[in-house]
Amino acid sequence: MTTQPRIMHMGAFVLGAGHHIAGWRLPGAQAGAENFELLKHIAQTAERGKFDLFFLADALNTSPTMHPSMVVRLEPLTLLSALAMCTKNIGLAATASTTYSHPYNLARMISSLDHLSNGRAAWNIVAGAFPAAAANFGLKEHPEHSERYRIAGEFVEVMKGLWDSWEDGAVPMNAATGQFVDASKMHTLDHHGAHFDVKGPLNISRSPQGYPVLIQAGASEIGRDLAASTAEIVFAVLQDLQTAQDFATDMRGRVKKFGRDVGHMKIMPGVCPIVGESEADARAKLARLGEMSDAATALRVLSERLGHDLDQFDLDAPLPPLPPSGMMQGHAVTLTKLAAEKNLTLRELRDFTSAAMGHRLLLGTPEQIADGLEEWFAAGAADGYNLMPPYFPGAFDDFVDHVVPVLQKRGLMRTEYVGTTLRDHLGLPRPAHPAATAAAAAVAH
Ligand SMILES: Cc1cc2nc3c(=O)[nH]c(=O)nc-3n(C[C@H](O)[C@H](O)[C@H](O)COP(=O)(O)O)c2cc1C
């Protein structure tokens, strides 16, 4: 592991049609979460900007009124395996569900990506924010919010146990001695829990990073505990500096509570940058996108974030009081607070959310955007950002061509990759195999 001065960690949150619901309609924009040439361009642009990771969200259901980037898309791990072949340094982060996957299959797939990419894989652990997925997996209903998190907690434990099936060097393939595998370095998990029974071992050797980098975005009470006990990157939806600082303080306190090193958890809130020649120019771009937005899709995106169907409510009235969301509690809390603080009508909240699904918006010149990013970073409220360009490729190219050089000049972003693995980029240790740790402890005594 290489020690690094504190630098801003950057993720490119890639939704094929951009994050603004109308981004794909802008002249010059390209779209398609199945458009490999576009996705390859974005991954290579992120690498040119010395980003830490390229991130793909996912859901296991669809509908024509969903956000355009989510209606049809390539399966993340399959796509990232292809992108691993046309990139060299950029981390490759896939979302995969703990509610609708099986740990044995998923552990194999993510470890395969880590092998194929020479140590650049990451896993965004989601319990699943979209209830409609249940019908695709033979379930009458989507498990309840805290039950989903209990399943997720056990799921992560099983994944780590499977990734520990083999110690380093367990498959010597020594033709001279004829020893292909060293069975003394193989470990059978034999897990029996409330939700999973998994014997193991996994049929893939220990990957370059040991474990892929673990990501989580829980913001509810139980979600924050899962993130604090497991995640090395925490994504978040945060609108103002004070709330972001409170979130960071709370999360770092929880990390300590779980006996972890706070330096091993990077908080990366989402941010949607709209770069302009001037602030007015950037605002004009946002207004143009607003004019091209489909009202039904915009209201659907807000309904998903708040966890309630909003069709029946008056758009020109304030957001009515709503019961807590059973879907994404963190998003609902952030957006409800924003609407109250800014006295927004439902229509205004809808239009705001259609830009970046409720995440922070930063508009202006490259310097102004760099200032906005530096402010939270310098205050310790963020260790980096999950960048959400409103449209591709132009808005992301603008960020890499105009904002990254400003951040690099200020010494806030790397100008060259130091290591080769995603853990190197993030300054995270490679998890030692428990057997190796035990052996080292025995020697020490
Ligand atoms: C940046 C970001 C990306 C996310 N990606 C996904 C995703 O791909 N699929 C999904 O089902 N949920 C996704 N989520 C939702 C979270 O996993 C989680 O459900 C949400 O943050 C609410 O958690 P809470 O109910 O604990 O507050 C994402 C959240 C954030 C902030």
Coordinates of C-alpha atoms and ligand atoms in Angstrom, one line a residue:
M1 CA 0.0 0.0 0.0
T2 CA 1.4 3.5 -0.9
T3 CA 0.9 6.4 1.5
Q4 CA -0.6 9.4 -0.2
P5 CA -1.1 13.1 0.7
R6 CA -4.9 13.7 1.1
I7 CA -6.3 13.9 -2.4
M8 CA -9.8 14.1 -3.7
H9 CA -11.1 10.7 -4.8
M10 CA -13.2 10.9 -7.9
G11 CA -15.8 8.4 -9.2
A12 CA -17.6 8.7 -12.5
F13 CA -21.2 7.6 -11.9
V14 CA -22.2 6.5 -15.4
L15 CA -25.8 6.4 -16.4
G16 CA -25.9 5.7 -20.2
A17 CA -28.3 8.6 -21.0
G18 CA -26.8 11.1 -18.5
H19 CA -28.2 12.0 -15.1
H20 CA -30.5 14.7 -16.3
I21 CA -33.7 13.0 -17.5
A22 CA -33.5 15.1 -20.7
G23 CA -29.7 15.0 -21.1
W24 CA -29.9 12.6 -24.0
R25 CA -32.0 15.1 -26.0
L26 CA -29.4 17.9 -26.0
P27 CA -27.9 18.5 -29.4
G28 CA -24.5 16.7 -29.6
A29 CA -25.4 14.3 -26.7
Q30 CA -25.0 10.6 -27.2
A31 CA -27.0 8.0 -25.2
G32 CA -27.5 4.4 -24.5
A33 CA -26.6 2.2 -21.6
E34 CA -26.0 -0.4 -24.3
N35 CA -23.8 1.8 -26.4
F36 CA -20.4 0.2 -25.8
E37 CA -18.4 2.8 -27.8
L38 CA -19.9 5.6 -25.7
L39 CA -19.3 3.7 -22.5
K40 CA -15.7 2.9 -23.5
H41 CA -15.2 6.6 -24.3
I42 CA -16.5 7.6 -20.9
A43 CA -14.2 5.0 -19.1
Q44 CA -11.2 6.2 -21.1
T45 CA -12.1 9.9 -20.4
A46 CA -12.3 9.1 -16.6
E47 CA -8.9 7.4 -16.9
R48 CA -7.5 10.5 -18.7
G49 CA -8.9 12.6 -15.8
K50 CA -7.0 10.3 -13.4
F51 CA -10.3 9.3 -11.7
D52 CA -10.4 6.5 -9.1
L53 CA -13.4 4.7 -10.4
F54 CA -16.0 4.2 -13.1
F55 CA -19.3 3.3 -11.3
L56 CA -22.4 1.5 -12.7
A57 CA -25.7 1.5 -10.8
D58 CA -28.2 -1.2 -11.4
A59 CA -31.8 -2.3 -10.9
L60 CA -33.6 -5.6 -11.5
N61 CA -36.8 -4.3 -13.1
T62 CA -37.8 -1.8 -15.7
S63 CA -40.7 0.3 -17.1
P64 CA -41.1 2.8 -19.9
T65 CA -41.5 5.7 -17.5
M66 CA -38.3 5.0 -15.6
H67 CA -35.3 7.4 -15.8
P68 CA -34.2 7.0 -19.5
S69 CA -30.8 5.7 -18.4
M70 CA -32.5 2.8 -16.5
V71 CA -35.0 1.5 -19.0
V72 CA -32.6 -0.8 -20.7
R73 CA -28.9 -1.3 -19.9
L74 CA -26.1 -3.9 -20.0
E75 CA -25.5 -6.0 -16.9
P76 CA -22.8 -4.2 -14.9
L77 CA -20.2 -7.0 -14.3
T78 CA -20.4 -8.1 -17.9
L79 CA -19.9 -4.6 -19.2
L80 CA -17.0 -3.9 -16.7
S81 CA -15.2 -7.1 -17.8
A82 CA -15.2 -5.7 -21.4
L83 CA -14.1 -2.3 -20.2
A84 CA -11.3 -3.9 -18.2
M85 CA -9.8 -4.8 -21.6
C86 CA -9.7 -1.3 -22.9
T87 CA -8.6 0.5 -19.7
K88 CA -5.5 0.2 -17.5
N89 CA -5.9 2.1 -14.2
I90 CA -9.5 3.1 -13.6
G91 CA -11.4 1.2 -10.9
L92 CA -14.4 -0.7 -12.1
A93 CA -17.4 -0.6 -9.7
A94 CA -20.5 -2.7 -10.2
T95 CA -23.7 -2.6 -8.3
A96 CA -25.1 -6.0 -7.3
S97 CA -28.1 -6.8 -5.2
T98 CA -27.9 -8.8 -1.9
T99 CA -31.7 -9.4 -2.0
Y100 CA -31.8 -11.0 -5.5
S101 CA -28.4 -12.6 -6.0
H102 CA -26.7 -15.7 -4.5
P103 CA -23.4 -15.1 -2.7
Y104 CA -21.6 -18.1 -4.4
N105 CA -22.4 -16.8 -7.9
L106 CA -21.7 -13.2 -7.1
A107 CA -18.4 -13.9 -5.2
R108 CA -17.2 -15.7 -8.3
M109 CA -18.2 -13.0 -10.7
I110 CA -16.7 -10.1 -8.8
S111 CA -13.5 -12.0 -8.1
S112 CA -13.3 -12.8 -11.8
L113 CA -13.5 -9.1 -12.6
D114 CA -10.7 -8.4 -10.1
H115 CA -8.5 -11.0 -11.7
L116 CA -9.3 -9.8 -15.3
S117 CA -8.6 -6.2 -14.3
N118 CA -5.5 -6.9 -12.3
G119 CA -7.1 -5.6 -9.1
R120 CA -9.5 -2.8 -10.1
A121 CA -12.9 -4.3 -9.0
A122 CA -15.3 -2.8 -6.6
W123 CA -18.8 -3.8 -5.4
N124 CA -21.7 -1.4 -4.6
I125 CA -23.6 -3.4 -2.1
V126 CA -27.3 -2.7 -2.5
A127 CA -30.2 -4.2 -0.7
G128 CA -32.4 -3.0 -3.6
A129 CA -34.4 0.2 -3.8
F130 CA -37.0 -1.0 -6.3
P131 CA -39.8 -3.2 -5.0
A132 CA -40.9 -4.2 -8.6
A133 CA -37.9 -6.5 -8.8
A134 CA -39.6 -9.0 -6.4
A135 CA -41.9 -10.3 -9.1
N136 CA -38.9 -11.1 -11.3
F137 CA -37.5 -13.5 -8.7
G138 CA -40.7 -15.3 -7.7
L139 CA -41.3 -13.2 -4.6
K140 CA -44.8 -12.0 -3.7
E141 CA -43.3 -8.9 -2.2
H142 CA -40.0 -7.0 -1.8
P143 CA -38.6 -7.8 1.6
E144 CA -39.1 -5.0 4.2
H145 CA -36.5 -2.3 4.5
S146 CA -34.6 -3.5 7.7
E147 CA -35.1 -7.2 6.7
R148 CA -33.3 -6.3 3.4
Y149 CA -30.4 -4.9 5.4
R150 CA -30.2 -8.0 7.7
I151 CA -30.0 -10.2 4.6
A152 CA -27.3 -7.8 3.2
G153 CA -25.2 -8.0 6.4
E154 CA -25.1 -11.8 6.3
F155 CA -24.6 -11.7 2.5
V156 CA -21.4 -9.6 2.9
E157 CA -20.1 -11.9 5.6
V158 CA -20.6 -15.0 3.3
M159 CA -18.9 -13.1 0.4
K160 CA -15.8 -12.4 2.5
G161 CA -15.8 -16.0 3.7
L162 CA -15.8 -17.3 0.1
W163 CA -13.1 -14.8 -1.0
D164 CA -11.0 -16.3 1.8
S165 CA -11.4 -19.8 0.4
W166 CA -7.8 -19.7 -0.9
E167 CA -4.7 -18.1 0.6
D168 CA -2.2 -16.4 -1.7
G169 CA 0.0 -18.9 -3.5
A170 CA -2.5 -21.8 -3.0
V171 CA -2.4 -22.7 -6.7
P172 CA 1.3 -23.0 -7.5
M173 CA 0.8 -25.1 -10.7
N174 CA 4.4 -26.4 -10.2
A175 CA 5.0 -28.6 -13.3
A176 CA 8.4 -29.7 -11.9
T177 CA 7.0 -31.1 -8.7
G178 CA 3.6 -31.9 -10.1
Q179 CA 1.9 -29.9 -7.3
F180 CA -1.0 -28.0 -9.0
V181 CA -2.7 -26.9 -5.8
D182 CA -1.7 -26.6 -2.2
A183 CA -4.7 -28.0 -0.3
S184 CA -3.3 -26.8 3.0
K185 CA -4.0 -23.2 1.8
M186 CA -7.7 -24.0 1.0
H187 CA -10.4 -23.1 3.5
T188 CA -14.0 -24.4 3.6
L189 CA -16.5 -21.8 4.7
D190 CA -19.3 -24.0 5.9
H191 CA -21.6 -21.1 6.7
H192 CA -25.0 -21.7 8.2
G193 CA -27.0 -18.5 8.9
A194 CA -30.5 -17.1 9.0
H195 CA -30.7 -16.5 5.3
F196 CA -27.8 -18.5 3.6
D197 CA -26.2 -21.9 3.9
V198 CA -23.0 -22.0 1.9
K199 CA -20.4 -24.7 2.2
G200 CA -17.6 -23.4 -0.1
P201 CA -14.8 -23.3 -1.0
L202 CA -15.1 -20.9 -3.9
N203 CA -13.7 -22.2 -7.2
I204 CA -11.5 -19.2 -8.0
S205 CA -8.2 -18.3 -6.3
R206 CA -7.6 -15.2 -4.2
S207 CA -7.9 -12.1 -6.3
P208 CA -5.2 -9.4 -6.7
Q209 CA -6.9 -7.1 -4.2
G210 CA -7.9 -10.0 -1.8
Y211 CA -11.3 -8.5 -1.6
P212 CA -12.7 -6.0 -4.2
V213 CA -13.3 -2.6 -2.7
L214 CA -16.6 -2.5 -0.9
I215 CA -19.1 0.4 -1.5
Q216 CA -22.4 1.1 0.3
A217 CA -24.9 3.9 0.2
G218 CA -27.1 3.3 3.2
A219 CA -28.3 6.5 4.9
S220 CA -31.0 5.2 7.2
E221 CA -30.0 4.1 10.8
I222 CA -29.6 0.4 9.8
G223 CA -28.1 1.5 6.4
R224 CA -25.4 3.6 8.0
D225 CA -24.4 0.7 10.3
L226 CA -24.0 -1.6 7.4
A227 CA -22.0 1.0 5.6
A228 CA -19.8 1.8 8.7
S229 CA -19.2 -1.9 9.4
T230 CA -18.3 -3.0 5.8
A231 CA -17.8 -0.2 3.3
E232 CA -14.5 1.4 2.1
I233 CA -16.4 3.9 0.0
V234 CA -19.7 5.4 1.1
F235 CA -21.9 7.1 -1.5
A236 CA -24.4 9.7 -0.2
V237 CA -27.0 12.2 -1.2
L238 CA -26.2 15.5 0.5
Q239 CA -27.3 19.0 -0.3
D240 CA -25.5 21.4 2.1
L241 CA -22.2 21.6 3.9
Q242 CA -23.6 21.4 7.5
T243 CA -25.6 18.2 6.7
A244 CA -22.6 16.7 4.9
Q245 CA -20.3 17.5 7.9
D246 CA -22.9 16.0 10.3
F247 CA -23.1 12.9 8.1
A248 CA -19.3 12.5 8.0
T249 CA -19.0 12.9 11.8
D250 CA -21.7 10.4 12.4
M251 CA -20.3 7.8 9.9
R252 CA -16.7 8.2 11.2
G253 CA -18.1 7.7 14.8
R254 CA -19.8 4.5 13.7
V255 CA -16.7 3.2 11.9
K256 CA -14.8 3.6 15.2
K257 CA -17.6 1.8 17.0
F258 CA -17.0 -1.2 14.7
G259 CA -13.3 -1.0 15.5
R260 CA -12.3 0.1 12.0
D261 CA -9.8 2.7 10.9
V262 CA -11.6 5.9 9.8
G263 CA -9.0 6.4 7.0
H264 CA -10.3 3.2 5.4
M265 CA -13.7 4.7 4.7
K266 CA -14.0 7.4 1.9
I267 CA -17.1 9.5 1.9
M268 CA -18.0 10.4 -1.7
P269 CA -21.3 12.3 -2.1
G270 CA -22.9 12.6 -5.5
V271 CA -22.5 15.9 -7.4
C272 CA -23.8 17.0 -10.8
P273 CA -21.5 19.6 -12.4
I274 CA -22.8 21.9 -15.1
V275 CA -19.7 23.7 -16.6
G276 CA -20.3 27.0 -18.4
E277 CA -18.3 29.9 -19.8
S278 CA -20.0 31.8 -17.0
E279 CA -22.5 31.0 -14.3
A280 CA -25.3 32.4 -16.4
D281 CA -24.2 30.2 -19.3
A282 CA -24.3 27.1 -17.0
R283 CA -27.8 28.1 -15.7
A284 CA -29.0 28.6 -19.3
K285 CA -27.9 25.0 -20.0
L286 CA -29.9 23.7 -17.0
A287 CA -32.9 25.7 -18.1
R288 CA -32.7 24.3 -21.7
L289 CA -32.6 20.8 -20.2
G290 CA -35.6 21.6 -18.1
E291 CA -37.6 22.7 -21.1
M292 CA -36.9 19.3 -22.8
S293 CA -37.9 17.3 -19.7
D294 CA -40.8 14.8 -19.7
A295 CA -43.1 15.7 -16.8
A296 CA -44.3 12.2 -16.2
T297 CA -40.8 10.8 -16.1
A298 CA -39.7 13.6 -13.8
L299 CA -42.5 12.9 -11.4
R300 CA -41.8 9.2 -11.5
V301 CA -38.1 9.8 -10.6
L302 CA -39.2 12.0 -7.6
S303 CA -41.8 9.4 -6.5
E304 CA -39.1 6.7 -6.5
R305 CA -36.8 8.9 -4.4
L306 CA -39.6 9.7 -1.9
G307 CA -41.0 6.1 -2.0
H308 CA -44.6 7.3 -2.7
D309 CA -46.7 7.8 -5.8
L310 CA -47.1 11.6 -6.2
D311 CA -49.6 11.7 -9.1
Q312 CA -52.5 12.6 -6.9
F313 CA -50.9 15.7 -5.4
D314 CA -51.2 19.4 -6.5
L315 CA -47.9 20.3 -8.3
D316 CA -48.2 24.0 -7.3
A317 CA -48.6 23.2 -3.6
P318 CA -45.8 22.4 -1.1
L319 CA -44.8 18.7 -0.7
P320 CA -47.5 17.2 1.5
P321 CA -46.4 15.3 4.7
L322 CA -45.6 11.7 3.7
P323 CA -45.0 8.6 5.8
P324 CA -41.4 7.4 5.9
S325 CA -40.2 5.7 2.7
G326 CA -39.9 1.9 2.5
M327 CA -37.5 2.3 -0.4
M328 CA -34.6 4.9 -0.1
Q329 CA -35.0 6.5 3.3
G330 CA -31.9 8.7 2.9
H331 CA -33.0 10.2 -0.3
A332 CA -36.5 10.9 1.1
V333 CA -35.1 12.6 4.2
T334 CA -32.7 14.8 2.1
L335 CA -35.3 15.9 -0.5
T336 CA -38.0 16.5 2.1
K337 CA -35.6 18.7 4.1
L338 CA -34.6 20.6 0.9
A339 CA -38.2 21.3 0.0
A340 CA -39.0 22.6 3.4
E341 CA -35.9 24.7 3.8
K342 CA -36.3 26.3 0.3
N343 CA -40.1 26.4 0.4
L344 CA -40.3 24.5 -2.9
T345 CA -43.6 23.5 -4.5
L346 CA -43.9 19.9 -5.7
R347 CA -43.3 21.1 -9.3
E348 CA -40.0 22.8 -8.2
L349 CA -38.8 19.8 -6.3
R350 CA -39.7 17.6 -9.3
D351 CA -37.7 19.8 -11.7
F352 CA -34.8 19.9 -9.3
T353 CA -34.7 16.1 -8.9
S354 CA -34.9 15.6 -12.6
A355 CA -31.4 17.1 -12.9
A356 CA -29.5 14.5 -10.8
M357 CA -32.0 12.4 -8.9
G358 CA -31.8 14.6 -5.8
H359 CA -28.0 14.9 -5.6
R360 CA -26.1 18.2 -5.3
L361 CA -26.0 20.5 -8.3
L362 CA -22.9 22.6 -9.0
L363 CA -23.2 25.2 -11.8
G364 CA -20.7 27.7 -13.1
T365 CA -17.2 28.2 -14.5
P366 CA -14.5 25.6 -14.0
E367 CA -13.1 27.7 -11.1
Q368 CA -16.5 28.0 -9.4
I369 CA -17.1 24.3 -9.7
A370 CA -13.6 23.6 -8.3
D371 CA -14.4 26.0 -5.4
G372 CA -17.6 24.1 -4.6
L373 CA -15.8 20.8 -4.6
E374 CA -12.8 22.1 -2.6
E375 CA -15.1 23.6 0.1
W376 CA -16.6 20.3 1.3
F377 CA -13.3 18.5 0.8
A378 CA -11.3 21.0 2.9
A379 CA -14.0 20.9 5.6
G380 CA -13.6 17.1 5.8
A381 CA -17.2 16.6 4.8
A382 CA -16.1 14.7 1.7
D383 CA -13.1 12.6 0.8
G384 CA -14.1 12.9 -2.9
Y385 CA -17.1 12.8 -5.1
N386 CA -19.3 10.6 -7.2
L387 CA -19.6 12.7 -10.3
M388 CA -23.0 12.7 -12.1
P389 CA -22.7 14.4 -15.5
P390 CA -26.1 15.6 -16.8
Y391 CA -25.4 14.3 -20.3
F392 CA -22.6 12.4 -22.1
P393 CA -20.1 12.7 -23.6
G394 CA -20.0 16.5 -23.6
A395 CA -20.7 17.4 -19.9
F396 CA -18.1 14.8 -18.7
D397 CA -15.5 15.8 -21.3
D398 CA -16.0 19.4 -20.1
F399 CA -15.4 18.4 -16.5
V400 CA -12.2 16.4 -17.4
D401 CA -10.9 19.0 -19.8
H402 CA -11.6 22.1 -17.7
V403 CA -12.3 21.4 -14.1
V404 CA -9.8 18.6 -13.4
P405 CA -6.8 20.8 -14.5
V406 CA -7.9 23.4 -12.0
L407 CA -8.2 20.8 -9.2
Q408 CA -4.8 19.4 -10.2
K409 CA -3.2 22.9 -10.2
R410 CA -4.5 23.3 -6.6
G411 CA -2.9 20.0 -5.6
L412 CA -6.3 18.5 -4.9
M413 CA -6.3 15.8 -7.6
R414 CA -3.6 13.4 -8.7
T415 CA -1.8 14.2 -11.9
E416 CA -0.5 10.6 -12.3
Y417 CA -1.7 7.2 -10.9
V418 CA 0.7 6.0 -8.2
G419 CA -0.2 2.3 -8.0
T420 CA -2.0 -0.2 -10.2
T421 CA -5.0 -1.4 -8.1
L422 CA -8.1 0.5 -7.0
R423 CA -6.9 -0.1 -3.4
D424 CA -3.6 1.7 -4.3
H425 CA -5.6 4.7 -5.8
L426 CA -7.7 4.9 -2.6
G427 CA -4.8 4.4 -0.2
L428 CA -6.6 1.2 1.2
P429 CA -4.8 -1.8 2.6
R430 CA -5.1 -5.2 0.9
P431 CA -7.0 -7.4 3.4
A432 CA -4.7 -10.2 4.6
H433 CA -6.0 -13.7 4.6
P434 CA -7.2 -14.6 8.2
A435 CA -4.9 -17.6 8.2
A436 CA -2.0 -15.4 7.3
T437 CA -3.0 -12.9 10.1
A438 CA -3.3 -15.8 12.6
A439 CA 0.1 -17.2 11.5
A440 CA 1.8 -13.8 11.9
A441 CA 0.2 -13.4 15.3
A442 CA 1.5 -16.8 16.4
V443 CA 5.0 -15.9 15.3
A444 CA 4.8 -12.6 17.1
H445 CA 3.9 -14.4 20.4
Ligands
LIG1 C1 -24.8 7.1 -5.4 C2 -25.8 6.1 -5.1 C3 -26.0 5.0 -5.9 C4 -26.9 4.0 -5.7 N1 -27.1 3.0 -6.5 C5 -28.1 2.1 -6.4 C6 -28.3 1.1 -7.3 O1 -27.6 1.0 -8.3 N2 -29.3 0.2 -7.1 C7 -30.1 0.3 -6.0 O2 -31.0 -0.5 -5.9 N3 -29.9 1.3 -5.1 C8 -28.9 2.2 -5.3 N4 -28.7 3.2 -4.3 C9 -29.6 3.2 -3.2 C10 -28.9 2.7 -1.9 O3 -28.4 1.5 -2.1 C11 -29.9 2.8 -0.8 O4 -31.0 2.0 -1.0 C12 -30.3 4.2 -0.5 O5 -29.1 5.0 -0.4 C13 -31.2 4.3 0.7 O6 -30.6 3.7 1.7 P1 -31.4 3.9 3.1 O7 -32.8 3.3 2.9 O8 -30.5 3.1 4.1 O9 -31.4 5.3 3.4 C14 -27.8 4.1 -4.6 C15 -27.6 5.2 -3.7 C16 -26.7 6.2 -4.0 C17 -26.5 7.4 -3.0

